[in-house]
Amino acid sequence: EGKAIRIFVIKVAEQTWVFKLKGDTRLAVMEQEKFDEFVESVDVKAGREQGKWDVPDGWVSGKESPMRFASFSVRDGNAKLDISVTVIPGDMGGLTPNVRRWLGQIGLGPEPANLLP
């Protein structure tokens, strides 16, 4: 029970692509293989905010926003997942501050023992 987060970060030239799956732990475990396959299917081009990928069955497309390049959701009863694709210029302000923020999104403290500064 609880919340889970799974993140892939891909650095291409001067862009950082962030793929994030967040939500119900049970559903996250059920969808993790699809999420991994989704990330592996990505074809990103350096210098262009475009991506091509294969959207898994059962994922519902959501709205793009200024912060998100793409959004998807998955539901199973009351359980839900939010899947986002974000393209950020540069290095996102550093990986460590972002990892701390992401962990906070699921209620984990900002200083896990295995997170180096």
mmCIF file of N, CA and C in Angstrom:
data_model
loop_
_atom_site.group_PDB
_atom_site.id
_atom_site.type_symbol
_atom_site.label_atom_id
_atom_site.label_comp_id
_atom_site.label_asym_id
_atom_site.label_seq_id
_atom_site.Cartn_x
_atom_site.Cartn_y
_atom_site.Cartn_z
ATOM 1 N N GLU A 1 0.832 -1.175 0.000
ATOM 2 C CA GLU A 1 0.000 0.000 0.000
ATOM 3 C C GLU A 1 0.878 1.241 0.000
ATOM 4 N N GLY A 2 0.315 2.340 -0.448
ATOM 5 C CA GLY A 2 1.053 3.593 -0.429
ATOM 6 C C GLY A 2 1.269 4.139 -1.826
ATOM 7 N N LYS A 3 2.250 5.014 -1.929
ATOM 8 C CA LYS A 3 2.563 5.655 -3.200
ATOM 9 C C LYS A 3 3.936 5.235 -3.681
ATOM 10 N N ALA A 4 4.071 5.206 -4.998
ATOM 11 C CA ALA A 4 5.338 4.833 -5.623
ATOM 12 C C ALA A 4 5.688 5.864 -6.680
ATOM 13 N N ILE A 5 6.966 5.924 -6.985
ATOM 14 C CA ILE A 5 7.434 6.787 -8.062
ATOM 15 C C ILE A 5 8.549 6.056 -8.790
ATOM 16 N N ARG A 6 8.536 6.150 -10.113
ATOM 17 C CA ARG A 6 9.558 5.531 -10.964
ATOM 18 C C ARG A 6 9.942 6.590 -11.977
ATOM 19 N N ILE A 7 11.234 6.866 -12.078
ATOM 20 C CA ILE A 7 11.696 7.974 -12.914
ATOM 21 C C ILE A 7 12.851 7.518 -13.790
ATOM 22 N N PHE A 8 12.782 7.922 -15.058
ATOM 23 C CA PHE A 8 13.903 7.773 -15.973
ATOM 24 C C PHE A 8 14.286 9.166 -16.433
ATOM 25 N N VAL A 9 15.586 9.429 -16.460
ATOM 26 C CA VAL A 9 16.098 10.709 -16.934
ATOM 27 C C VAL A 9 17.030 10.414 -18.099
ATOM 28 N N ILE A 10 16.776 11.078 -19.238
ATOM 29 C CA ILE A 10 17.602 10.904 -20.431
ATOM 30 C C ILE A 10 18.163 12.263 -20.818
ATOM 31 N N LYS A 11 19.476 12.372 -20.880
ATOM 32 C CA LYS A 11 20.133 13.607 -21.274
ATOM 33 C C LYS A 11 20.548 13.482 -22.734
ATOM 34 N N VAL A 12 20.052 14.412 -23.576
ATOM 35 C CA VAL A 12 20.380 14.429 -24.993
ATOM 36 C C VAL A 12 20.844 15.843 -25.335
ATOM 37 N N ALA A 13 22.128 15.984 -25.659
ATOM 38 C CA ALA A 13 22.704 17.296 -25.966
ATOM 39 C C ALA A 13 22.369 18.264 -24.833
ATOM 40 N N GLU A 14 21.668 19.333 -25.129
ATOM 41 C CA GLU A 14 21.344 20.352 -24.130
ATOM 42 C C GLU A 14 19.930 20.207 -23.556
ATOM 43 N N GLN A 15 19.345 19.033 -23.681
ATOM 44 C CA GLN A 15 18.009 18.785 -23.153
ATOM 45 C C GLN A 15 18.029 17.615 -22.179
ATOM 46 N N THR A 16 17.150 17.690 -21.196
ATOM 47 C CA THR A 16 16.955 16.596 -20.264
ATOM 48 C C THR A 16 15.505 16.161 -20.357
ATOM 49 N N TRP A 17 15.289 14.893 -20.681
ATOM 50 C CA TRP A 17 13.945 14.311 -20.760
ATOM 51 C C TRP A 17 13.704 13.566 -19.463
ATOM 52 N N VAL A 18 12.570 13.850 -18.814
ATOM 53 C CA VAL A 18 12.217 13.190 -17.564
ATOM 54 C C VAL A 18 10.901 12.444 -17.777
ATOM 55 N N PHE A 19 10.929 11.147 -17.522
ATOM 56 C CA PHE A 19 9.758 10.277 -17.613
ATOM 57 C C PHE A 19 9.430 9.851 -16.190
ATOM 58 N N LYS A 20 8.224 10.181 -15.732
ATOM 59 C CA LYS A 20 7.874 9.925 -14.336
ATOM 60 C C LYS A 20 6.527 9.211 -14.259
ATOM 61 N N LEU A 21 6.507 8.118 -13.495
ATOM 62 C CA LEU A 21 5.293 7.380 -13.182
ATOM 63 C C LEU A 21 5.092 7.539 -11.676
ATOM 64 N N LYS A 22 3.924 8.030 -11.273
ATOM 65 C CA LYS A 22 3.685 8.289 -9.854
ATOM 66 C C LYS A 22 2.258 7.903 -9.502
ATOM 67 N N GLY A 23 2.095 7.252 -8.337
ATOM 68 C CA GLY A 23 0.751 6.925 -7.887
ATOM 69 C C GLY A 23 0.705 5.688 -7.026
ATOM 70 N N ASP A 24 -0.420 5.007 -7.079
ATOM 71 C CA ASP A 24 -0.699 3.828 -6.279
ATOM 72 C C ASP A 24 0.377 2.763 -6.469
ATOM 73 N N THR A 25 0.938 2.274 -5.361
ATOM 74 C CA THR A 25 2.044 1.311 -5.428
ATOM 75 C C THR A 25 1.664 0.031 -6.165
ATOM 76 N N ARG A 26 0.519 -0.543 -5.826
ATOM 77 C CA ARG A 26 0.113 -1.808 -6.472
ATOM 78 C C ARG A 26 -0.005 -1.638 -7.974
ATOM 79 N N LEU A 27 -0.632 -0.544 -8.396
ATOM 80 C CA LEU A 27 -0.804 -0.300 -9.823
ATOM 81 C C LEU A 27 0.533 0.037 -10.478
ATOM 82 N N ALA A 28 1.408 0.728 -9.768
ATOM 83 C CA ALA A 28 2.737 1.045 -10.304
ATOM 84 C C ALA A 28 3.527 -0.227 -10.582
ATOM 85 N N VAL A 29 3.437 -1.193 -9.679
ATOM 86 C CA VAL A 29 4.129 -2.470 -9.881
ATOM 87 C C VAL A 29 3.543 -3.192 -11.099
ATOM 88 N N MET A 30 2.221 -3.149 -11.238
ATOM 89 C CA MET A 30 1.570 -3.803 -12.387
ATOM 90 C C MET A 30 1.973 -3.136 -13.706
ATOM 91 N N GLU A 31 2.207 -1.836 -13.703
ATOM 92 C CA GLU A 31 2.489 -1.085 -14.928
ATOM 93 C C GLU A 31 3.976 -0.847 -15.171
ATOM 94 N N GLN A 32 4.854 -1.285 -14.270
ATOM 95 C CA GLN A 32 6.257 -0.947 -14.412
ATOM 96 C C GLN A 32 6.886 -1.490 -15.701
ATOM 97 N N GLU A 33 6.510 -2.678 -16.121
ATOM 98 C CA GLU A 33 7.070 -3.226 -17.358
ATOM 99 C C GLU A 33 6.623 -2.398 -18.560
ATOM 100 N N LYS A 34 5.346 -2.005 -18.589
ATOM 101 C CA LYS A 34 4.847 -1.152 -19.671
ATOM 102 C C LYS A 34 5.567 0.192 -19.669
ATOM 103 N N PHE A 35 5.793 0.753 -18.477
ATOM 104 C CA PHE A 35 6.491 2.028 -18.369
ATOM 105 C C PHE A 35 7.918 1.906 -18.899
ATOM 106 N N ASP A 36 8.606 0.848 -18.506
ATOM 107 C CA ASP A 36 9.973 0.636 -18.988
ATOM 108 C C ASP A 36 9.999 0.482 -20.507
ATOM 109 N N GLU A 37 9.059 -0.268 -21.059
ATOM 110 C CA GLU A 37 8.984 -0.447 -22.511
ATOM 111 C C GLU A 37 8.671 0.882 -23.200
ATOM 112 N N PHE A 38 7.815 1.686 -22.595
ATOM 113 C CA PHE A 38 7.491 3.005 -23.124
ATOM 114 C C PHE A 38 8.755 3.858 -23.218
ATOM 115 N N VAL A 39 9.524 3.911 -22.143
ATOM 116 C CA VAL A 39 10.753 4.714 -22.149
ATOM 117 C C VAL A 39 11.747 4.168 -23.175
ATOM 118 N N GLU A 40 11.867 2.850 -23.261
ATOM 119 C CA GLU A 40 12.783 2.243 -24.231
ATOM 120 C C GLU A 40 12.369 2.525 -25.667
ATOM 121 N N SER A 41 11.082 2.798 -25.901
ATOM 122 C CA SER A 41 10.602 3.046 -27.265
ATOM 123 C C SER A 41 10.841 4.485 -27.728
ATOM 124 N N VAL A 42 11.291 5.341 -26.818
ATOM 125 C CA VAL A 42 11.429 6.768 -27.130
ATOM 126 C C VAL A 42 12.512 7.015 -28.159
ATOM 127 N N ASP A 43 12.179 7.892 -29.101
ATOM 128 C CA ASP A 43 13.137 8.364 -30.093
ATOM 129 C C ASP A 43 13.190 9.888 -29.951
ATOM 130 N N VAL A 44 14.194 10.372 -29.237
ATOM 131 C CA VAL A 44 14.333 11.814 -29.044
ATOM 132 C C VAL A 44 15.434 12.336 -29.952
ATOM 133 N N LYS A 45 15.234 13.524 -30.425
ATOM 134 C CA LYS A 45 16.210 14.164 -31.301
ATOM 135 C C LYS A 45 16.822 15.350 -30.562
ATOM 136 N N ALA A 46 18.141 15.424 -30.548
ATOM 137 C CA ALA A 46 18.820 16.522 -29.869
ATOM 138 C C ALA A 46 18.403 17.854 -30.477
ATOM 139 N N GLY A 47 18.166 18.825 -29.597
ATOM 140 C CA GLY A 47 17.850 20.172 -30.049
ATOM 141 C C GLY A 47 16.416 20.394 -30.468
ATOM 142 N N ARG A 48 15.567 19.378 -30.362
ATOM 143 C CA ARG A 48 14.157 19.521 -30.770
ATOM 144 C C ARG A 48 13.272 18.958 -29.683
ATOM 145 N N GLU A 49 12.230 19.666 -29.354
ATOM 146 C CA GLU A 49 11.282 19.168 -28.360
ATOM 147 C C GLU A 49 10.234 18.309 -29.048
ATOM 148 N N GLN A 50 10.676 17.163 -29.460
ATOM 149 C CA GLN A 50 9.725 16.218 -30.034
ATOM 150 C C GLN A 50 10.131 14.831 -29.593
ATOM 151 N N GLY A 51 9.203 13.991 -29.499
ATOM 152 C CA GLY A 51 9.490 12.621 -29.125
ATOM 153 C C GLY A 51 8.540 11.701 -29.850
ATOM 154 N N LYS A 52 9.027 10.544 -30.140
ATOM 155 C CA LYS A 52 8.176 9.523 -30.736
ATOM 156 C C LYS A 52 8.290 8.300 -29.839
ATOM 157 N N TRP A 53 7.147 7.714 -29.538
ATOM 158 C CA TRP A 53 7.127 6.566 -28.657
ATOM 159 C C TRP A 53 5.891 5.727 -28.921
ATOM 160 N N ASP A 54 5.881 4.543 -28.310
ATOM 161 C CA ASP A 54 4.745 3.638 -28.397
ATOM 162 C C ASP A 54 3.986 3.715 -27.075
ATOM 163 N N VAL A 55 2.742 4.208 -27.119
ATOM 164 C CA VAL A 55 1.925 4.332 -25.910
ATOM 165 C C VAL A 55 1.289 2.973 -25.599
ATOM 166 N N PRO A 56 1.514 2.477 -24.390
ATOM 167 C CA PRO A 56 0.962 1.163 -24.023
ATOM 168 C C PRO A 56 -0.564 1.136 -24.007
ATOM 169 N N ASP A 57 -1.110 -0.044 -24.242
ATOM 170 C CA ASP A 57 -2.555 -0.249 -24.126
ATOM 171 C C ASP A 57 -2.993 0.086 -22.704
ATOM 172 N N GLY A 58 -4.137 0.727 -22.604
ATOM 173 C CA GLY A 58 -4.690 1.063 -21.300
ATOM 174 C C GLY A 58 -4.273 2.418 -20.765
ATOM 175 N N TRP A 59 -3.297 3.072 -21.405
ATOM 176 C CA TRP A 59 -2.887 4.396 -20.982
ATOM 177 C C TRP A 59 -3.747 5.423 -21.700
ATOM 178 N N VAL A 60 -4.263 6.383 -20.964
ATOM 179 C CA VAL A 60 -5.113 7.426 -21.518
ATOM 180 C C VAL A 60 -4.307 8.712 -21.621
ATOM 181 N N SER A 61 -4.291 9.300 -22.816
ATOM 182 C CA SER A 61 -3.550 10.553 -23.013
ATOM 183 C C SER A 61 -4.229 11.688 -22.274
ATOM 184 N N GLY A 62 -3.410 12.539 -21.695
ATOM 185 C CA GLY A 62 -3.899 13.730 -21.012
ATOM 186 C C GLY A 62 -3.454 14.967 -21.761
ATOM 187 N N LYS A 63 -3.718 16.095 -21.164
ATOM 188 C CA LYS A 63 -3.377 17.354 -21.798
ATOM 189 C C LYS A 63 -1.902 17.685 -21.621
ATOM 190 N N GLU A 64 -1.335 18.295 -22.660
ATOM 191 C CA GLU A 64 -0.005 18.865 -22.535
ATOM 192 C C GLU A 64 -0.160 20.170 -21.765
ATOM 193 N N SER A 65 0.915 20.604 -21.158
ATOM 194 C CA SER A 65 0.903 21.860 -20.427
ATOM 195 C C SER A 65 2.269 22.516 -20.594
ATOM 196 N N PRO A 66 2.418 23.739 -20.120
ATOM 197 C CA PRO A 66 3.733 24.375 -20.238
ATOM 198 C C PRO A 66 4.844 23.569 -19.575
ATOM 199 N N MET A 67 4.520 22.822 -18.528
ATOM 200 C CA MET A 67 5.530 22.028 -17.831
ATOM 201 C C MET A 67 5.658 20.602 -18.371
ATOM 202 N N ARG A 68 4.627 20.115 -19.053
ATOM 203 C CA ARG A 68 4.642 18.727 -19.515
ATOM 204 C C ARG A 68 4.587 18.658 -21.032
ATOM 205 N N PHE A 69 5.455 17.831 -21.566
ATOM 206 C CA PHE A 69 5.450 17.578 -22.996
ATOM 207 C C PHE A 69 4.325 16.607 -23.341
ATOM 208 N N ALA A 70 4.067 15.667 -22.428
ATOM 209 C CA ALA A 70 2.979 14.694 -22.602
ATOM 210 C C ALA A 70 2.538 14.186 -21.234
ATOM 211 N N SER A 71 1.282 13.767 -21.148
ATOM 212 C CA SER A 71 0.732 13.214 -19.917
ATOM 213 C C SER A 71 -0.124 12.005 -20.248
ATOM 214 N N PHE A 72 -0.120 11.049 -19.336
ATOM 215 C CA PHE A 72 -0.941 9.856 -19.466
ATOM 216 C C PHE A 72 -1.467 9.487 -18.089
ATOM 217 N N SER A 73 -2.558 8.743 -18.057
ATOM 218 C CA SER A 73 -3.064 8.233 -16.797
ATOM 219 C C SER A 73 -3.489 6.785 -16.971
ATOM 220 N N VAL A 74 -3.461 6.079 -15.845
ATOM 221 C CA VAL A 74 -3.900 4.691 -15.798
ATOM 222 C C VAL A 74 -4.758 4.566 -14.546
ATOM 223 N N ARG A 75 -5.892 3.892 -14.676
ATOM 224 C CA ARG A 75 -6.785 3.688 -13.535
ATOM 225 C C ARG A 75 -7.169 2.210 -13.441
ATOM 226 N N ASP A 76 -7.322 1.790 -12.196
ATOM 227 C CA ASP A 76 -7.827 0.458 -11.904
ATOM 228 C C ASP A 76 -8.661 0.591 -10.636
ATOM 229 N N GLY A 77 -9.985 0.716 -10.798
ATOM 230 C CA GLY A 77 -10.841 1.008 -9.652
ATOM 231 C C GLY A 77 -10.507 2.381 -9.107
ATOM 232 N N ASN A 78 -10.228 2.447 -7.812
ATOM 233 C CA ASN A 78 -9.846 3.715 -7.189
ATOM 234 C C ASN A 78 -8.362 4.027 -7.342
ATOM 235 N N ALA A 79 -7.576 3.046 -7.755
ATOM 236 C CA ALA A 79 -6.138 3.252 -7.912
ATOM 237 C C ALA A 79 -5.857 4.017 -9.205
ATOM 238 N N LYS A 80 -4.889 4.938 -9.134
ATOM 239 C CA LYS A 80 -4.549 5.679 -10.343
ATOM 240 C C LYS A 80 -3.062 5.983 -10.384
ATOM 241 N N LEU A 81 -2.587 6.163 -11.622
ATOM 242 C CA LEU A 81 -1.210 6.546 -11.877
ATOM 243 C C LEU A 81 -1.197 7.773 -12.765
ATOM 244 N N ASP A 82 -0.218 8.623 -12.540
ATOM 245 C CA ASP A 82 0.032 9.771 -13.388
ATOM 246 C C ASP A 82 1.391 9.545 -14.041
ATOM 247 N N ILE A 83 1.421 9.575 -15.368
ATOM 248 C CA ILE A 83 2.660 9.404 -16.114
ATOM 249 C C ILE A 83 2.911 10.701 -16.865
ATOM 250 N N SER A 84 4.109 11.256 -16.689
ATOM 251 C CA SER A 84 4.419 12.521 -17.347
ATOM 252 C C SER A 84 5.741 12.437 -18.093
ATOM 253 N N VAL A 85 5.821 13.239 -19.160
ATOM 254 C CA VAL A 85 7.048 13.405 -19.930
ATOM 255 C C VAL A 85 7.328 14.903 -19.932
ATOM 256 N N THR A 86 8.505 15.265 -19.439
ATOM 257 C CA THR A 86 8.906 16.657 -19.373
ATOM 258 C C THR A 86 10.229 16.819 -20.100
ATOM 259 N N VAL A 87 10.352 17.889 -20.879
ATOM 260 C CA VAL A 87 11.602 18.205 -21.564
ATOM 261 C C VAL A 87 12.103 19.522 -20.995
ATOM 262 N N ILE A 88 13.302 19.479 -20.436
ATOM 263 C CA ILE A 88 13.868 20.641 -19.756
ATOM 264 C C ILE A 88 15.178 21.022 -20.435
ATOM 265 N N PRO A 89 15.357 22.306 -20.725
ATOM 266 C CA PRO A 89 16.652 22.715 -21.275
ATOM 267 C C PRO A 89 17.740 22.577 -20.210
ATOM 268 N N GLY A 90 18.901 22.160 -20.608
ATOM 269 C CA GLY A 90 20.020 22.064 -19.677
ATOM 270 C C GLY A 90 19.954 20.854 -18.774
ATOM 271 N N ASP A 91 20.450 21.045 -17.536
ATOM 272 C CA ASP A 91 20.573 19.920 -16.603
ATOM 273 C C ASP A 91 19.528 19.923 -15.493
ATOM 274 N N MET A 92 18.454 20.673 -15.609
ATOM 275 C CA MET A 92 17.328 20.723 -14.667
ATOM 276 C C MET A 92 17.703 21.338 -13.330
ATOM 277 N N GLY A 93 18.807 22.031 -13.231
ATOM 278 C CA GLY A 93 19.221 22.578 -11.941
ATOM 279 C C GLY A 93 19.922 21.559 -11.067
ATOM 280 N N GLY A 94 20.299 20.452 -11.644
ATOM 281 C CA GLY A 94 20.994 19.403 -10.899
ATOM 282 C C GLY A 94 20.073 18.248 -10.559
ATOM 283 N N LEU A 95 20.597 17.049 -10.649
ATOM 284 C CA LEU A 95 19.802 15.852 -10.411
ATOM 285 C C LEU A 95 19.421 15.697 -8.933
ATOM 286 N N THR A 96 20.349 15.939 -8.019
ATOM 287 C CA THR A 96 20.076 15.713 -6.598
ATOM 288 C C THR A 96 18.903 16.544 -6.084
ATOM 289 N N PRO A 97 18.830 17.856 -6.362
ATOM 290 C CA PRO A 97 17.658 18.606 -5.879
ATOM 291 C C PRO A 97 16.341 18.077 -6.443
ATOM 292 N N ASN A 98 16.358 17.626 -7.682
ATOM 293 C CA ASN A 98 15.143 17.077 -8.275
ATOM 294 C C ASN A 98 14.756 15.753 -7.647
ATOM 295 N N VAL A 99 15.727 14.887 -7.375
ATOM 296 C CA VAL A 99 15.425 13.609 -6.724
ATOM 297 C C VAL A 99 14.813 13.866 -5.356
ATOM 298 N N ARG A 100 15.355 14.821 -4.619
ATOM 299 C CA ARG A 100 14.777 15.158 -3.305
ATOM 300 C C ARG A 100 13.330 15.625 -3.459
ATOM 301 N N ARG A 101 13.064 16.466 -4.446
ATOM 302 C CA ARG A 101 11.700 16.965 -4.673
ATOM 303 C C ARG A 101 10.764 15.814 -5.043
ATOM 304 N N TRP A 102 11.216 14.920 -5.933
ATOM 305 C CA TRP A 102 10.386 13.795 -6.357
ATOM 306 C C TRP A 102 10.063 12.872 -5.192
ATOM 307 N N LEU A 103 11.049 12.606 -4.340
ATOM 308 C CA LEU A 103 10.799 11.764 -3.169
ATOM 309 C C LEU A 103 9.776 12.415 -2.243
ATOM 310 N N GLY A 104 9.840 13.732 -2.116
ATOM 311 C CA GLY A 104 8.865 14.451 -1.311
ATOM 312 C C GLY A 104 7.455 14.325 -1.854
ATOM 313 N N GLN A 105 7.326 14.154 -3.176
ATOM 314 C CA GLN A 105 6.009 14.025 -3.795
ATOM 315 C C GLN A 105 5.277 12.763 -3.356
ATOM 316 N N ILE A 106 6.021 11.768 -2.876
ATOM 317 C CA ILE A 106 5.365 10.545 -2.398
ATOM 318 C C ILE A 106 5.517 10.382 -0.892
ATOM 319 N N GLY A 107 5.910 11.462 -0.223
ATOM 320 C CA GLY A 107 5.940 11.463 1.225
ATOM 321 C C GLY A 107 7.204 10.933 1.864
ATOM 322 N N LEU A 108 8.274 10.754 1.087
ATOM 323 C CA LEU A 108 9.545 10.320 1.667
ATOM 324 C C LEU A 108 10.368 11.539 2.044
ATOM 325 N N GLY A 109 11.170 11.403 3.092
ATOM 326 C CA GLY A 109 12.021 12.503 3.528
ATOM 327 C C GLY A 109 13.034 12.885 2.465
ATOM 328 N N PRO A 110 13.518 14.113 2.529
ATOM 329 C CA PRO A 110 14.450 14.601 1.506
ATOM 330 C C PRO A 110 15.865 14.078 1.649
ATOM 331 N N GLU A 111 16.168 13.320 2.699
ATOM 332 C CA GLU A 111 17.540 12.881 2.923
ATOM 333 C C GLU A 111 17.670 11.367 3.090
ATOM 334 N N PRO A 112 17.275 10.585 2.087
ATOM 335 C CA PRO A 112 17.472 9.133 2.220
ATOM 336 C C PRO A 112 18.957 8.820 2.324
ATOM 337 N N ALA A 113 19.283 7.760 3.002
ATOM 338 C CA ALA A 113 20.676 7.415 3.281
ATOM 339 C C ALA A 113 21.528 7.220 2.032
ATOM 340 N N ASN A 114 20.928 6.784 0.925
ATOM 341 C CA ASN A 114 21.717 6.488 -0.268
ATOM 342 C C ASN A 114 21.747 7.638 -1.279
ATOM 343 N N LEU A 115 21.255 8.827 -0.908
ATOM 344 C CA LEU A 115 21.258 9.970 -1.812
ATOM 345 C C LEU A 115 22.458 10.848 -1.501
ATOM 346 N N LEU A 116 23.383 10.928 -2.445
ATOM 347 C CA LEU A 116 24.590 11.722 -2.240
ATOM 348 C C LEU A 116 24.354 13.155 -2.717
ATOM 349 N N PRO A 117 25.012 14.136 -2.059
ATOM 350 C CA PRO A 117 24.840 15.534 -2.491
ATOM 351 C C PRO A 117 25.436 15.792 -3.850
#
